[in-house]
Tab-separated table of C-alpha atoms and ligand atoms in Angstrom:
chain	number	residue	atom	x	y	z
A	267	UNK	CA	-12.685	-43.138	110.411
A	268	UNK	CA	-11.592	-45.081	107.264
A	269	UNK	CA	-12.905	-45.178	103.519
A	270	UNK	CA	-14.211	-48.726	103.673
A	271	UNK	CA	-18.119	-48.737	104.956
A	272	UNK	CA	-18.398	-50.270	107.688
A	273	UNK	CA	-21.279	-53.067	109.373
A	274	UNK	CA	-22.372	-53.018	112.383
A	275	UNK	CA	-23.191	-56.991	112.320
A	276	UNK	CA	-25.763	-57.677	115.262
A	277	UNK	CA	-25.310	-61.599	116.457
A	278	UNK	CA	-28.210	-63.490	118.439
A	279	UNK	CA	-28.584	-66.160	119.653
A	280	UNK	CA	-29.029	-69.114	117.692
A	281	UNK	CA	-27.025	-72.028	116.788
A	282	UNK	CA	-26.453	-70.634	113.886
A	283	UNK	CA	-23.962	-67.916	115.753
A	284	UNK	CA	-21.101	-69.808	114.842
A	285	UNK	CA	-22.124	-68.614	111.006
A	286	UNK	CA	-21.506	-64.840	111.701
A	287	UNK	CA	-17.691	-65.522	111.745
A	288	UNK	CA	-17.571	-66.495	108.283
A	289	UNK	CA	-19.949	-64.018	107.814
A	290	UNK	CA	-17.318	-61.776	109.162
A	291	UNK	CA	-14.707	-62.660	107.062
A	292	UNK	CA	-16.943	-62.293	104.138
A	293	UNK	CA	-17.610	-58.805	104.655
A	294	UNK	CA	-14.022	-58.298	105.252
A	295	UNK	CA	-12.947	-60.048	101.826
A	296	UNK	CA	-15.906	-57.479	100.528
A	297	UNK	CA	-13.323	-54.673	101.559
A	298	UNK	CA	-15.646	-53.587	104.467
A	299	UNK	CA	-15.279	-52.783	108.309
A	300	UNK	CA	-16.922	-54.949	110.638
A	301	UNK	CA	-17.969	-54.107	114.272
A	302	UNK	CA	-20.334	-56.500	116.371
A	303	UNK	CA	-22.916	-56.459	119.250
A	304	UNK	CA	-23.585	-59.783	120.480
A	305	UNK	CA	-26.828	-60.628	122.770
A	306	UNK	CA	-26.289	-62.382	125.895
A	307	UNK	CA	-27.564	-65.352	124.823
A	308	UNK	CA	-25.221	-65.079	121.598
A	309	UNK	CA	-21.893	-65.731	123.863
A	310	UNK	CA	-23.575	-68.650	124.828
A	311	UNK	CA	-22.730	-70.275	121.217
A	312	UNK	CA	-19.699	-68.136	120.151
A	313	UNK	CA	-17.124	-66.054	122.407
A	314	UNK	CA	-17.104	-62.361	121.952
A	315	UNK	CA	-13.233	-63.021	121.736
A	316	UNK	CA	-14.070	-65.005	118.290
A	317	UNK	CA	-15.326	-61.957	117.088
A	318	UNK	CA	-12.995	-59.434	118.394
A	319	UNK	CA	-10.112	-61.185	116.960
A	320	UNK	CA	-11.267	-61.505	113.876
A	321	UNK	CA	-13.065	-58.112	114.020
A	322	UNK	CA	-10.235	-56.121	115.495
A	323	UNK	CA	-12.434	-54.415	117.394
A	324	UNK	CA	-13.993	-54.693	120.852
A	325	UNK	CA	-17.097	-56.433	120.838
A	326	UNK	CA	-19.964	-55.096	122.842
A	327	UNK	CA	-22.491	-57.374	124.627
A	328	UNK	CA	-25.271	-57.902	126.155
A	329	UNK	CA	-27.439	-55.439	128.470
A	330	UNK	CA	-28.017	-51.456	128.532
A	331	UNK	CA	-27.368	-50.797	131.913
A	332	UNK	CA	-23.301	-51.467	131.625
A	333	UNK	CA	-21.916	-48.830	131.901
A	334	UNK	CA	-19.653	-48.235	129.131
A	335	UNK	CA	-22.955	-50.027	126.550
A	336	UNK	CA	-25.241	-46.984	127.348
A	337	UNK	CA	-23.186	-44.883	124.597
A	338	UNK	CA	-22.264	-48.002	122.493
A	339	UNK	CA	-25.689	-48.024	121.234
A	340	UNK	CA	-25.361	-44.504	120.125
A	341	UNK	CA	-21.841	-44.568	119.136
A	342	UNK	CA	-21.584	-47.790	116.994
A	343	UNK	CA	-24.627	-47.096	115.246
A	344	UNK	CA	-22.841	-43.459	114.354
A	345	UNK	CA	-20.157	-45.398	112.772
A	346	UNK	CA	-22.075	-47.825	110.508
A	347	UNK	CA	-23.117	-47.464	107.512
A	348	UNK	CA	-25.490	-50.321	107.329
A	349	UNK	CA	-26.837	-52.946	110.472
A	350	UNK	CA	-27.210	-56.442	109.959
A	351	UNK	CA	-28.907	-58.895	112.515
A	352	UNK	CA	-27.571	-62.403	111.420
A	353	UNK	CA	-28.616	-65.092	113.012
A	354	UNK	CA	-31.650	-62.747	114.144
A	355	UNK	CA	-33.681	-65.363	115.853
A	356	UNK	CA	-37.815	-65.472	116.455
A	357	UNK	CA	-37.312	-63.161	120.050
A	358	UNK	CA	-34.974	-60.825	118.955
A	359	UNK	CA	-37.720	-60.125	115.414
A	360	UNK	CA	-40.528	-59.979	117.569
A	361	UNK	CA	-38.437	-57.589	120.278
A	362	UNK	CA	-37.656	-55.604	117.344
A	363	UNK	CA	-41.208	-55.483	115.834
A	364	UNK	CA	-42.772	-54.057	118.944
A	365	UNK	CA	-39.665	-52.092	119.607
A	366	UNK	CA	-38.726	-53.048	122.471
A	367	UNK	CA	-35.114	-51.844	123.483
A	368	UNK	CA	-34.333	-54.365	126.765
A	369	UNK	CA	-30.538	-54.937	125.322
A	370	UNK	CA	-28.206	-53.277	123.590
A	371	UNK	CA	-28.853	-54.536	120.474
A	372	UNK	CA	-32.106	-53.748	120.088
A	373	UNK	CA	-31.552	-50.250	121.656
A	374	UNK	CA	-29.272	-49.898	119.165
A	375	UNK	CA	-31.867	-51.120	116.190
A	376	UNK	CA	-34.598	-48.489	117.544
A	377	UNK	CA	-31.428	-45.197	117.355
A	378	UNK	CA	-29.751	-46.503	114.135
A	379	UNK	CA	-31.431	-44.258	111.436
A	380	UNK	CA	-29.300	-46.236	108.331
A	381	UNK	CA	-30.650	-49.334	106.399
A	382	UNK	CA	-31.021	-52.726	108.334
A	383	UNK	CA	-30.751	-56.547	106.861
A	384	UNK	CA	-31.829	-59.316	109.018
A	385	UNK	CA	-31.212	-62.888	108.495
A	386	UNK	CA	-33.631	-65.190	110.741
A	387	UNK	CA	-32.794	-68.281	111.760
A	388	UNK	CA	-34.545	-70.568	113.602
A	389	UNK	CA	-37.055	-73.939	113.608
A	390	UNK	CA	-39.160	-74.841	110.763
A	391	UNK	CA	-42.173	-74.360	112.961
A	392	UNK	CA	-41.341	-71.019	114.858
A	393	UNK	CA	-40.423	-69.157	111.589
A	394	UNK	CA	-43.926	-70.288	110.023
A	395	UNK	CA	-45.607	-69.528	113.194
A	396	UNK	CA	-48.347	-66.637	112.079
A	397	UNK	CA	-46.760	-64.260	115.158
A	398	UNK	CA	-42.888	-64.366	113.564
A	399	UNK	CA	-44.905	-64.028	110.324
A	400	UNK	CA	-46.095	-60.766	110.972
A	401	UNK	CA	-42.992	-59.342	113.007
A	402	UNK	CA	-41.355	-60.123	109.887
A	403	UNK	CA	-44.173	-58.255	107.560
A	404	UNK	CA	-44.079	-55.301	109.888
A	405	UNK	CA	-40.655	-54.986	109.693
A	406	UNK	CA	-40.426	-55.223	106.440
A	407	UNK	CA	-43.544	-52.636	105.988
A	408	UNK	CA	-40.580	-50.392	107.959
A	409	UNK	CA	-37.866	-51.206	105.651
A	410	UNK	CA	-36.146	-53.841	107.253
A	411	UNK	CA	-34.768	-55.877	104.661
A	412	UNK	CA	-34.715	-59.439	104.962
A	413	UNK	CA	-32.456	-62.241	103.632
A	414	UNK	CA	-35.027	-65.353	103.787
A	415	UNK	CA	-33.940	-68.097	105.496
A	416	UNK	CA	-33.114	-71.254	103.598
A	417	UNK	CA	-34.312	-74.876	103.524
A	418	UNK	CA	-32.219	-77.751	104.968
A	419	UNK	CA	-31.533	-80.289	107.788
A	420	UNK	CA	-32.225	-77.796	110.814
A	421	UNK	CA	-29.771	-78.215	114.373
A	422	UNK	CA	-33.169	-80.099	115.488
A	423	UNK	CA	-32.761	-82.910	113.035
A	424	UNK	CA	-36.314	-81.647	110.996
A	425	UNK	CA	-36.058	-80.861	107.474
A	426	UNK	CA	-37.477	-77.592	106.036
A	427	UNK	CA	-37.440	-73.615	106.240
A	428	UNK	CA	-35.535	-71.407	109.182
A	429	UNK	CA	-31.861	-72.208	108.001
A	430	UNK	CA	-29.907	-69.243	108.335
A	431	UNK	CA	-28.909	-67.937	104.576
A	432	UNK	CA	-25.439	-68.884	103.405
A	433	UNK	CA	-23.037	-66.556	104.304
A	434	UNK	CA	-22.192	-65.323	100.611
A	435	UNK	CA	-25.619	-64.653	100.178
A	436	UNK	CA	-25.792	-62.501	102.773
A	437	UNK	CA	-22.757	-60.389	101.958
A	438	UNK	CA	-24.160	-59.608	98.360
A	439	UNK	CA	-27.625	-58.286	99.567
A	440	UNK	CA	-25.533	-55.941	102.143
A	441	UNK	CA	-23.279	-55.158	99.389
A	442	UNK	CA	-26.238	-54.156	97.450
A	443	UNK	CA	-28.042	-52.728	99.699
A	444	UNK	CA	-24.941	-50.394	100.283
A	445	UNK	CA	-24.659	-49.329	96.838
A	446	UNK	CA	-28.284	-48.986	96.197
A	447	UNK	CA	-27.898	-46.522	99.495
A	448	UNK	CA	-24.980	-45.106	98.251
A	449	UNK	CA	-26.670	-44.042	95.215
A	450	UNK	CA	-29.628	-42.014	97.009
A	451	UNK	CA	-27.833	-41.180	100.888
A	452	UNK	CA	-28.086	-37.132	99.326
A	453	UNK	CA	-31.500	-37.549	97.627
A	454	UNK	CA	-32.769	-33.541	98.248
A	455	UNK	CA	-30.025	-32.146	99.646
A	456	UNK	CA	-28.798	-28.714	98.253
A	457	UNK	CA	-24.571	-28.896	97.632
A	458	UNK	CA	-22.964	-25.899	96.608
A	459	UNK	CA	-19.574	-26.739	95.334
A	460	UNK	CA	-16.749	-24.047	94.974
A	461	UNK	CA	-14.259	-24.961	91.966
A	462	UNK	CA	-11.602	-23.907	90.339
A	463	UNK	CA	-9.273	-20.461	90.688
A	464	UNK	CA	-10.408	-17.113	91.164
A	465	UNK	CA	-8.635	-14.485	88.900
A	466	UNK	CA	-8.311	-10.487	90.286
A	467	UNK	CA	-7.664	-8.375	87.678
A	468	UNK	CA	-4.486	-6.006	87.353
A	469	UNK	CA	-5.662	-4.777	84.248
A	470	UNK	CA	-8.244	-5.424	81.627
A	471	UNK	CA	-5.957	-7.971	80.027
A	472	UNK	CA	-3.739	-9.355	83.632
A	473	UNK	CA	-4.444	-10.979	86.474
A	474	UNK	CA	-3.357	-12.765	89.200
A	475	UNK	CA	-4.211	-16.230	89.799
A	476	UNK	CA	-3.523	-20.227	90.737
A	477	UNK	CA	-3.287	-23.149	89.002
A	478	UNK	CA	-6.606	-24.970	90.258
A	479	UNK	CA	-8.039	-26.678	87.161
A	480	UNK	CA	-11.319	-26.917	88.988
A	481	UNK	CA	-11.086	-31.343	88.495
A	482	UNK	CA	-11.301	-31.643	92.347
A	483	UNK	CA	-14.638	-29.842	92.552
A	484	UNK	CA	-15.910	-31.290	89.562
A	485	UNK	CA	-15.407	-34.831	90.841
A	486	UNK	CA	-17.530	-33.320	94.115
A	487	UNK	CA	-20.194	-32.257	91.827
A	488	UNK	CA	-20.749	-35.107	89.283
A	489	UNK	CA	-20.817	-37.614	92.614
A	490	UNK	CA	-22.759	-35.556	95.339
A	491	UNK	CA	-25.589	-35.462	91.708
A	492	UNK	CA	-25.118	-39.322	91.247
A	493	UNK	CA	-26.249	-39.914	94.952
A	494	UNK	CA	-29.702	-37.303	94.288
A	495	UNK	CA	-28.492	-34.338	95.755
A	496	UNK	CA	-29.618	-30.942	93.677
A	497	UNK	CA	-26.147	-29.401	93.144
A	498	UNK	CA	-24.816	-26.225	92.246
A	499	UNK	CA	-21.325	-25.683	90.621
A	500	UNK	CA	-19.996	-22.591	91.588
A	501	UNK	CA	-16.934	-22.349	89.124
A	502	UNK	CA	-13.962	-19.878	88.642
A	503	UNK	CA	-12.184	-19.840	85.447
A	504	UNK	CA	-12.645	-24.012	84.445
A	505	UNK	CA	-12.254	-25.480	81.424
A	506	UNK	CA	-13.655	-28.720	82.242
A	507	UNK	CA	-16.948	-30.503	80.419
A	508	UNK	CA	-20.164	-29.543	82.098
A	509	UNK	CA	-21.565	-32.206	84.206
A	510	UNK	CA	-24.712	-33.403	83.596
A	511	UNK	CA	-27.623	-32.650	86.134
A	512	UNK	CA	-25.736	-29.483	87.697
A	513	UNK	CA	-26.262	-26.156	87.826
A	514	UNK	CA	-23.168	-24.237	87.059
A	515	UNK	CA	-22.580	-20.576	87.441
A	516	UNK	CA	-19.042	-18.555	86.577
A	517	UNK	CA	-17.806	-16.699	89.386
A	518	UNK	CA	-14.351	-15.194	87.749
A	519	UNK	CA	-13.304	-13.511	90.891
A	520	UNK	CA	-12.884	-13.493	94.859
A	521	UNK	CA	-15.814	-11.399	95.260
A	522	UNK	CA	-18.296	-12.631	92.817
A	523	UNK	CA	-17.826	-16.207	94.119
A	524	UNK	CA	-18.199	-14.850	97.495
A	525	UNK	CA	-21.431	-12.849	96.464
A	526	UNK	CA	-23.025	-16.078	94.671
A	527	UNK	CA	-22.284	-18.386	98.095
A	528	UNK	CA	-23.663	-16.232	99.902
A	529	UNK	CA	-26.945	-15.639	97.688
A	530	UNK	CA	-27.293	-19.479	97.262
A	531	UNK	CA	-26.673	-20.216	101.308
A	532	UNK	CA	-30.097	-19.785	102.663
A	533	UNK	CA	-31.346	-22.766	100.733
A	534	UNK	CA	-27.833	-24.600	101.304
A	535	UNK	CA	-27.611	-28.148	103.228
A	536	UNK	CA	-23.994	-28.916	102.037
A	537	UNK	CA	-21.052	-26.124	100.961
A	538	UNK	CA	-18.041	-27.698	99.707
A	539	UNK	CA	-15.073	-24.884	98.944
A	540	UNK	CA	-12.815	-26.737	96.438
A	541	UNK	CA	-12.005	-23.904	94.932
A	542	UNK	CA	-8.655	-21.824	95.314
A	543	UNK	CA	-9.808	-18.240	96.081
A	544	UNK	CA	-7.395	-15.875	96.231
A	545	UNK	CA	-6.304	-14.360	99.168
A	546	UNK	CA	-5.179	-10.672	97.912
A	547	UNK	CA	-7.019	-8.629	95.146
A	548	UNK	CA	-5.721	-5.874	93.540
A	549	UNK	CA	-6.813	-2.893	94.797
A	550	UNK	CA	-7.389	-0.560	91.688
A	551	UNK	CA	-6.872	-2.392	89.013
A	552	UNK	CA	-6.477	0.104	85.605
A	553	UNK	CA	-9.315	-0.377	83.187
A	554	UNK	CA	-6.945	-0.798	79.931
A	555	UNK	CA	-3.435	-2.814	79.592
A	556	UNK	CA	-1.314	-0.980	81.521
A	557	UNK	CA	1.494	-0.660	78.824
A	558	UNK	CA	5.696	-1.180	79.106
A	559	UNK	CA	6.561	2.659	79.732
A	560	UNK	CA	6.603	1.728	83.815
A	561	UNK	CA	10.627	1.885	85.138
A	562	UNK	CA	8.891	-0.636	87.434
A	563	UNK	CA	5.591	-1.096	88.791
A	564	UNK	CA	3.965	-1.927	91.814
A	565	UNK	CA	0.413	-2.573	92.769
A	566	UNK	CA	-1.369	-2.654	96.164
A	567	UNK	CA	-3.446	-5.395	97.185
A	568	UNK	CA	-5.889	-5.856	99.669
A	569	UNK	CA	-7.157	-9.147	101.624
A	570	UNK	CA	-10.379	-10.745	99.669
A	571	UNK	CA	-13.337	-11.238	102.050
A	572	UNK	CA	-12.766	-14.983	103.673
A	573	UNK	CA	-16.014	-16.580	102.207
A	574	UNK	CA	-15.909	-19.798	104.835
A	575	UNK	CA	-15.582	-17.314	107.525
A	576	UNK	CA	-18.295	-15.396	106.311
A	577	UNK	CA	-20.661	-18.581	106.351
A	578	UNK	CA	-19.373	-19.343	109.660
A	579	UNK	CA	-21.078	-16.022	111.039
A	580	UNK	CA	-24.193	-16.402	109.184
A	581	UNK	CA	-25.307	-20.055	108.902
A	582	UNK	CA	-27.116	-20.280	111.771
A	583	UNK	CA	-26.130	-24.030	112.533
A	584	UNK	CA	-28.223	-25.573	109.492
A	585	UNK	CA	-25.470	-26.101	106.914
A	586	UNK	CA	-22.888	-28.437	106.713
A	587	UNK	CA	-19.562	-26.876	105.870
A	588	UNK	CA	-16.359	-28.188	103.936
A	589	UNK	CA	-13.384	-26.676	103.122
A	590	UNK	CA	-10.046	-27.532	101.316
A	591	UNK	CA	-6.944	-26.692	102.764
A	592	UNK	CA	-4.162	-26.450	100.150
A	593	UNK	CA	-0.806	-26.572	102.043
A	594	UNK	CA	2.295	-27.133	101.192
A	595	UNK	CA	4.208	-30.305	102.586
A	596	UNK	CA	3.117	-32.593	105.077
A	597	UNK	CA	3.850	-30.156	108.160
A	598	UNK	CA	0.915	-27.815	106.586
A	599	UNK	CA	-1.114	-30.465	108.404
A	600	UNK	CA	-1.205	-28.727	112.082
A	601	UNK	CA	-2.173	-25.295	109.961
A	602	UNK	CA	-5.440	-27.504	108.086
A	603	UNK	CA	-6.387	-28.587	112.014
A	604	UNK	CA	-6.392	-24.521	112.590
A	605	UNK	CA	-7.937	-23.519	109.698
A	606	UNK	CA	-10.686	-26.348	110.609
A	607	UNK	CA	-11.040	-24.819	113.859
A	608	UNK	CA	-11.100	-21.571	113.484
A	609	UNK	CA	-13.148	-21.134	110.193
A	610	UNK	CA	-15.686	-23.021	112.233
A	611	UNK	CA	-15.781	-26.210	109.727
A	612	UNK	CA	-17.155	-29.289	110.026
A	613	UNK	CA	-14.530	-31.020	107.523
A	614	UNK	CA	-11.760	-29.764	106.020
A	615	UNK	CA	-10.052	-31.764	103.543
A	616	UNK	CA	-6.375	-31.470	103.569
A	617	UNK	CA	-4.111	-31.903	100.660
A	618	UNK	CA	-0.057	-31.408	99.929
A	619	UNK	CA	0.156	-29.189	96.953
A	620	UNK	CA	3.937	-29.038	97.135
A	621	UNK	CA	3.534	-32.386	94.864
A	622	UNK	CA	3.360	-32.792	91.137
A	623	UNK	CA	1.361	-35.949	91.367
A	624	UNK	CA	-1.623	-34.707	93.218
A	625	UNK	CA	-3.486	-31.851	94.038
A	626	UNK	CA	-3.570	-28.742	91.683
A	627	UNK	CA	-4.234	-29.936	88.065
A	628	UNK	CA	-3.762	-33.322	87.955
A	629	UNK	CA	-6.488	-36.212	87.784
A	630	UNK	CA	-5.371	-37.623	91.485
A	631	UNK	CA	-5.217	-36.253	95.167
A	632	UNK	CA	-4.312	-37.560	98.294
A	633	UNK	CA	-6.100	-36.233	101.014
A	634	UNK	CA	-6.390	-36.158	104.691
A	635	UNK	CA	-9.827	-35.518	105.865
A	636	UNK	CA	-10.121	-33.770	109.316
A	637	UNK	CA	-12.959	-33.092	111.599
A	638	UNK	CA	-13.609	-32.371	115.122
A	639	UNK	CA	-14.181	-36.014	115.845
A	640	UNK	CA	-11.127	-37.261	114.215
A	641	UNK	CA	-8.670	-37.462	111.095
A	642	UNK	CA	-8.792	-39.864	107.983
A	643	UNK	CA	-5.693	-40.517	105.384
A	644	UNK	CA	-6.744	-41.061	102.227
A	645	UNK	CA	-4.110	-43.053	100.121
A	646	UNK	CA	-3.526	-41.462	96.398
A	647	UNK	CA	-6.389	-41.745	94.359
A	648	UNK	CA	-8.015	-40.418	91.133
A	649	UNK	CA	-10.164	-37.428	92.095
A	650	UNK	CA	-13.660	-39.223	91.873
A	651	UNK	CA	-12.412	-41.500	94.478
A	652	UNK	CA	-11.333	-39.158	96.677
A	653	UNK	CA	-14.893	-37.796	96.517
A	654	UNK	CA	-16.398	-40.550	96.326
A	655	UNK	CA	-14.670	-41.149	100.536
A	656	UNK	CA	-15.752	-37.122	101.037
A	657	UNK	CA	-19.184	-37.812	100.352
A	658	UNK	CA	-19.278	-40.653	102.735
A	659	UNK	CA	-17.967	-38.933	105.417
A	660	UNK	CA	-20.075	-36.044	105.030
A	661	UNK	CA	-23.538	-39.022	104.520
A	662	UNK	CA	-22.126	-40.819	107.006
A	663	UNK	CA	-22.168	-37.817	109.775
A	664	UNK	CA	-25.631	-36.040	108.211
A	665	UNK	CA	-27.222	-39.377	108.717
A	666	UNK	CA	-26.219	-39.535	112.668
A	667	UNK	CA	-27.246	-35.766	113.172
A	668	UNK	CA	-30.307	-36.592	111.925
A	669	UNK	CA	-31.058	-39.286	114.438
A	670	UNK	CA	-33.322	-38.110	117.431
A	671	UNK	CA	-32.986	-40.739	120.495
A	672	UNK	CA	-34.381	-41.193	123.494
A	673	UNK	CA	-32.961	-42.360	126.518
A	674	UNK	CA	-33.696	-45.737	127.756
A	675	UNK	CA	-34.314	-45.770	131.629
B	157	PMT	O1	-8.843	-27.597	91.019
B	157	PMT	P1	-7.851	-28.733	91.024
B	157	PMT	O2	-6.780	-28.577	89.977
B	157	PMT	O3	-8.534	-30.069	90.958
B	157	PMT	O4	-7.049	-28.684	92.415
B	157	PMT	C1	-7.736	-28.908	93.600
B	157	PMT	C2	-7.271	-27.972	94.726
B	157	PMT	C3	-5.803	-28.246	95.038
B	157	PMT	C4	-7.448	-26.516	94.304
B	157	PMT	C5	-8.195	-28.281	95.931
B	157	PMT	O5	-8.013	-29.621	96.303
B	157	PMT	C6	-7.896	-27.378	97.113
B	157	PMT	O6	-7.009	-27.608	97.929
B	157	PMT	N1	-8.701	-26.269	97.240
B	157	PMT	C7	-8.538	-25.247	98.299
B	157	PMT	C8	-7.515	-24.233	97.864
B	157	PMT	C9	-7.338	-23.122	98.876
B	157	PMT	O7	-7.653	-22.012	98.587
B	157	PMT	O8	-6.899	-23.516	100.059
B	157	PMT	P2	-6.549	-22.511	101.290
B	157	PMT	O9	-5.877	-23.379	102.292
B	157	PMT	O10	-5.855	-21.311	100.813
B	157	PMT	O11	-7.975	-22.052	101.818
B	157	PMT	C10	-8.678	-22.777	102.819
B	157	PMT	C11	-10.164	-22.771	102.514
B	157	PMT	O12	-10.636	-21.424	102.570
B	157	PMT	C12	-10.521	-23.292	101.130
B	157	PMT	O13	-11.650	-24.125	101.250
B	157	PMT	C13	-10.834	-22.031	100.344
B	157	PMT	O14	-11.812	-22.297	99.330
B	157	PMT	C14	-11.375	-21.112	101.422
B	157	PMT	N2	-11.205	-19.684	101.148
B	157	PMT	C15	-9.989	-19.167	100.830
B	157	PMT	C16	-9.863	-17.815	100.592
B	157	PMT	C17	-11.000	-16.985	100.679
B	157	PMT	N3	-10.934	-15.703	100.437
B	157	PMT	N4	-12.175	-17.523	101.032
B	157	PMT	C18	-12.296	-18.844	101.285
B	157	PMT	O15	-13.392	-19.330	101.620
């Protein structure tokens, strides 16, 4: 897993194969992760070792009964955050337009639920032929976006329309089309966001808390609203701006943050718990200030109720759940992999608080994000940032749960 999106670039064949290296690079230079598919008929112009040099990454080709393609159509698609088909020449189109899924790429079209850009390329004639016409209207009708080809001296010696696009052009409508995703990916979804630091009272005037500023779930908040999800704040002693578009709701304590979770979880898709709940409340605490006449003074604390294991007994599968693990040095790692485990998570988000320079109350974190599937370092990074790479991974894995595919036999 990394930070950068990644594109699953799709190469046909065409003469205009030996484009999608530049392409490549492009993409690259964009600050984004490439992996490609190639169609048989692709290696026939370029060599999937081309690709996977410059890619870094094996290149899958070809047909769906290899063995080890029959999950690369799954798992690549997983992975991406957007699909492009360039060249995507007039059989692959019309293959794709009738859905037919005889090679891996086009398996791989049909189970990829993210956005897809195509780039056709191919002979004057063929590309205004009415039957490429309409595969490309009916993919478009489906949301296929498509980078028009361009006019020029053609590989046949003709002059006029089927020229691939220009690389650069190509890059900008994918880096576009990414942000324009970006922007929407949690149109709907509920997010509850935990923030800042509970406080349990010793006394009507003392308590005992943490130095959580609530900036780190703020940050959450403001972005997971900026890409349409309907979010809820749910904040513990912060003294932060409000953010516009959320719903924010003081929970000063342990208890009342665990009793609003758990009233807002029925309607919950996402729960993020940035918030530093305390562990231990006091068990009594005396309703005035308890005053200096004490030789000493002791008070008994009990255990708070654990509010991610509480969700993890009563979600019931639906919700996707987050937490922070605030440990201190690097070796707290190993504890963040239990806690992920055994609070039944699906990320937790690891961070060192034993430094001054990130984590509690400062405007930057560094973070390492965990799940079952793997484990992401995220370099040091203003807090919006580092939410900015939380709310891709968490769009990122929604978007493969909610794909539904079929087997191919
Ligand atoms: O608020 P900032 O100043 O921006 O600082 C951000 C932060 C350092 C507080 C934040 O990044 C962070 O690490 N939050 C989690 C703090 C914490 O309580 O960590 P923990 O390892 O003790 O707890 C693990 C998880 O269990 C957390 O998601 C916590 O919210 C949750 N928890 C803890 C206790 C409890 N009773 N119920 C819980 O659900």
């Amino acid at each position: 897993m990394t930070g950068q999106p990644t594109v699953l670039l799709g190469v046909t064949g065409g003469i205009a194969a030996y484009k999608a290296a530049e392409l490549l690079r492009g993409f690259q230079k964009a600050g984004m992760e490439v992996r490609v598919m190639m169609t048989e008929a692709a290696t026939r112009f370029v060599t999937p070792l081309t690709f996977e040099t410059l890619s870094g990454h094996q290149v899958h080709v070809g047909e769906m009964l290899r063995a080890d393609s029959t999950i690369a159509h799954i798992e690549e698609g997983n992975v991406a955050d957007i699909m492009v088909i360039a060249p995507a020449t007039a059989n692959t189109l019309a293959k794709m337009a009738a859905g037919f899924a005889d090679n891996l790429l086009t398996a791989t079209y049909l189970a990829y639920a993210g956005t897809v850009v195509v780039a056709p390329s191919m002979n004057t004639n063929m590309w205004r032929h009415p039957a490429t016409q309409s595969n490309v209207a009916v993919l478009r009708e489906r949301g296929v976006y498509v980078v028009e080809p361009g006019a020029g001296e053609l590989a046949c010696g003709v002059y006029g329309s089927g020229r691939m696009a220009d690389p650069e052009s190509i890059v900008a409508e994918v880096k576009y089309r990414l942000q324009v995703e970006r922007k929407t990916d949690l149109r709907g979804l509920h997010v509850v966001i935990t923030s800042g630091g509970t406080r349990e009272p010793i006394d009507a005037v003392r308590y005992i808390g943490n130095r959580s500023s609530g900036k780190m779930g703020a940050a959450l908040a403001r972005g997971a609203f900026d890409r349409g999800a309907v979010v809820h704040l749910v904040k513990a002693n912060v003294d932060l701006p409000r953010a516009p578009g959320v719903t924010e709701i003081e929970t000063p304590t342990a208890a009342e943050m665990y009793q609003e979770v758990m009233r807002l979880l029925p309607e919950t898709d996402i729960l993020i718990m940035a918030a530093a709940v305390a562990d231990y409340s006091v068990v009594a605490p005396a309703g005035g200030k308890i005053g200096k006449s004490h030789a000493d003074l002791s008070v008994s604390l009990v255990p708070t109720t654990d509010i991610l294991c509480e969700v993890a007994t009563r979600k019931e599968g639906k919700q996707y759940v987050v937490g922070f693990a605030a440990e201190y040095g690097m070796e707290g790692l190993a504890r963040a992999r239990d806690k992920l485990e055994r609070k039944n998570l699906d990320m937790i988000v690891f961070n060192d608080i034993s430094r001054s320079d990130i984590g509690f109350n400062s405007d930057y974190n560094e973070v390492v994000i965990l799940t079952p599937q793997g484990e992401s370092r995220v370099e040091r990074a203003p807090k919006e940032t580092i939410a900015e790479i939380i709310l891709d991974h968490i769009a990122r894995e929604l978007r493969s749960r909610r794909e539904e595919f079929l087997p191919v036999t």
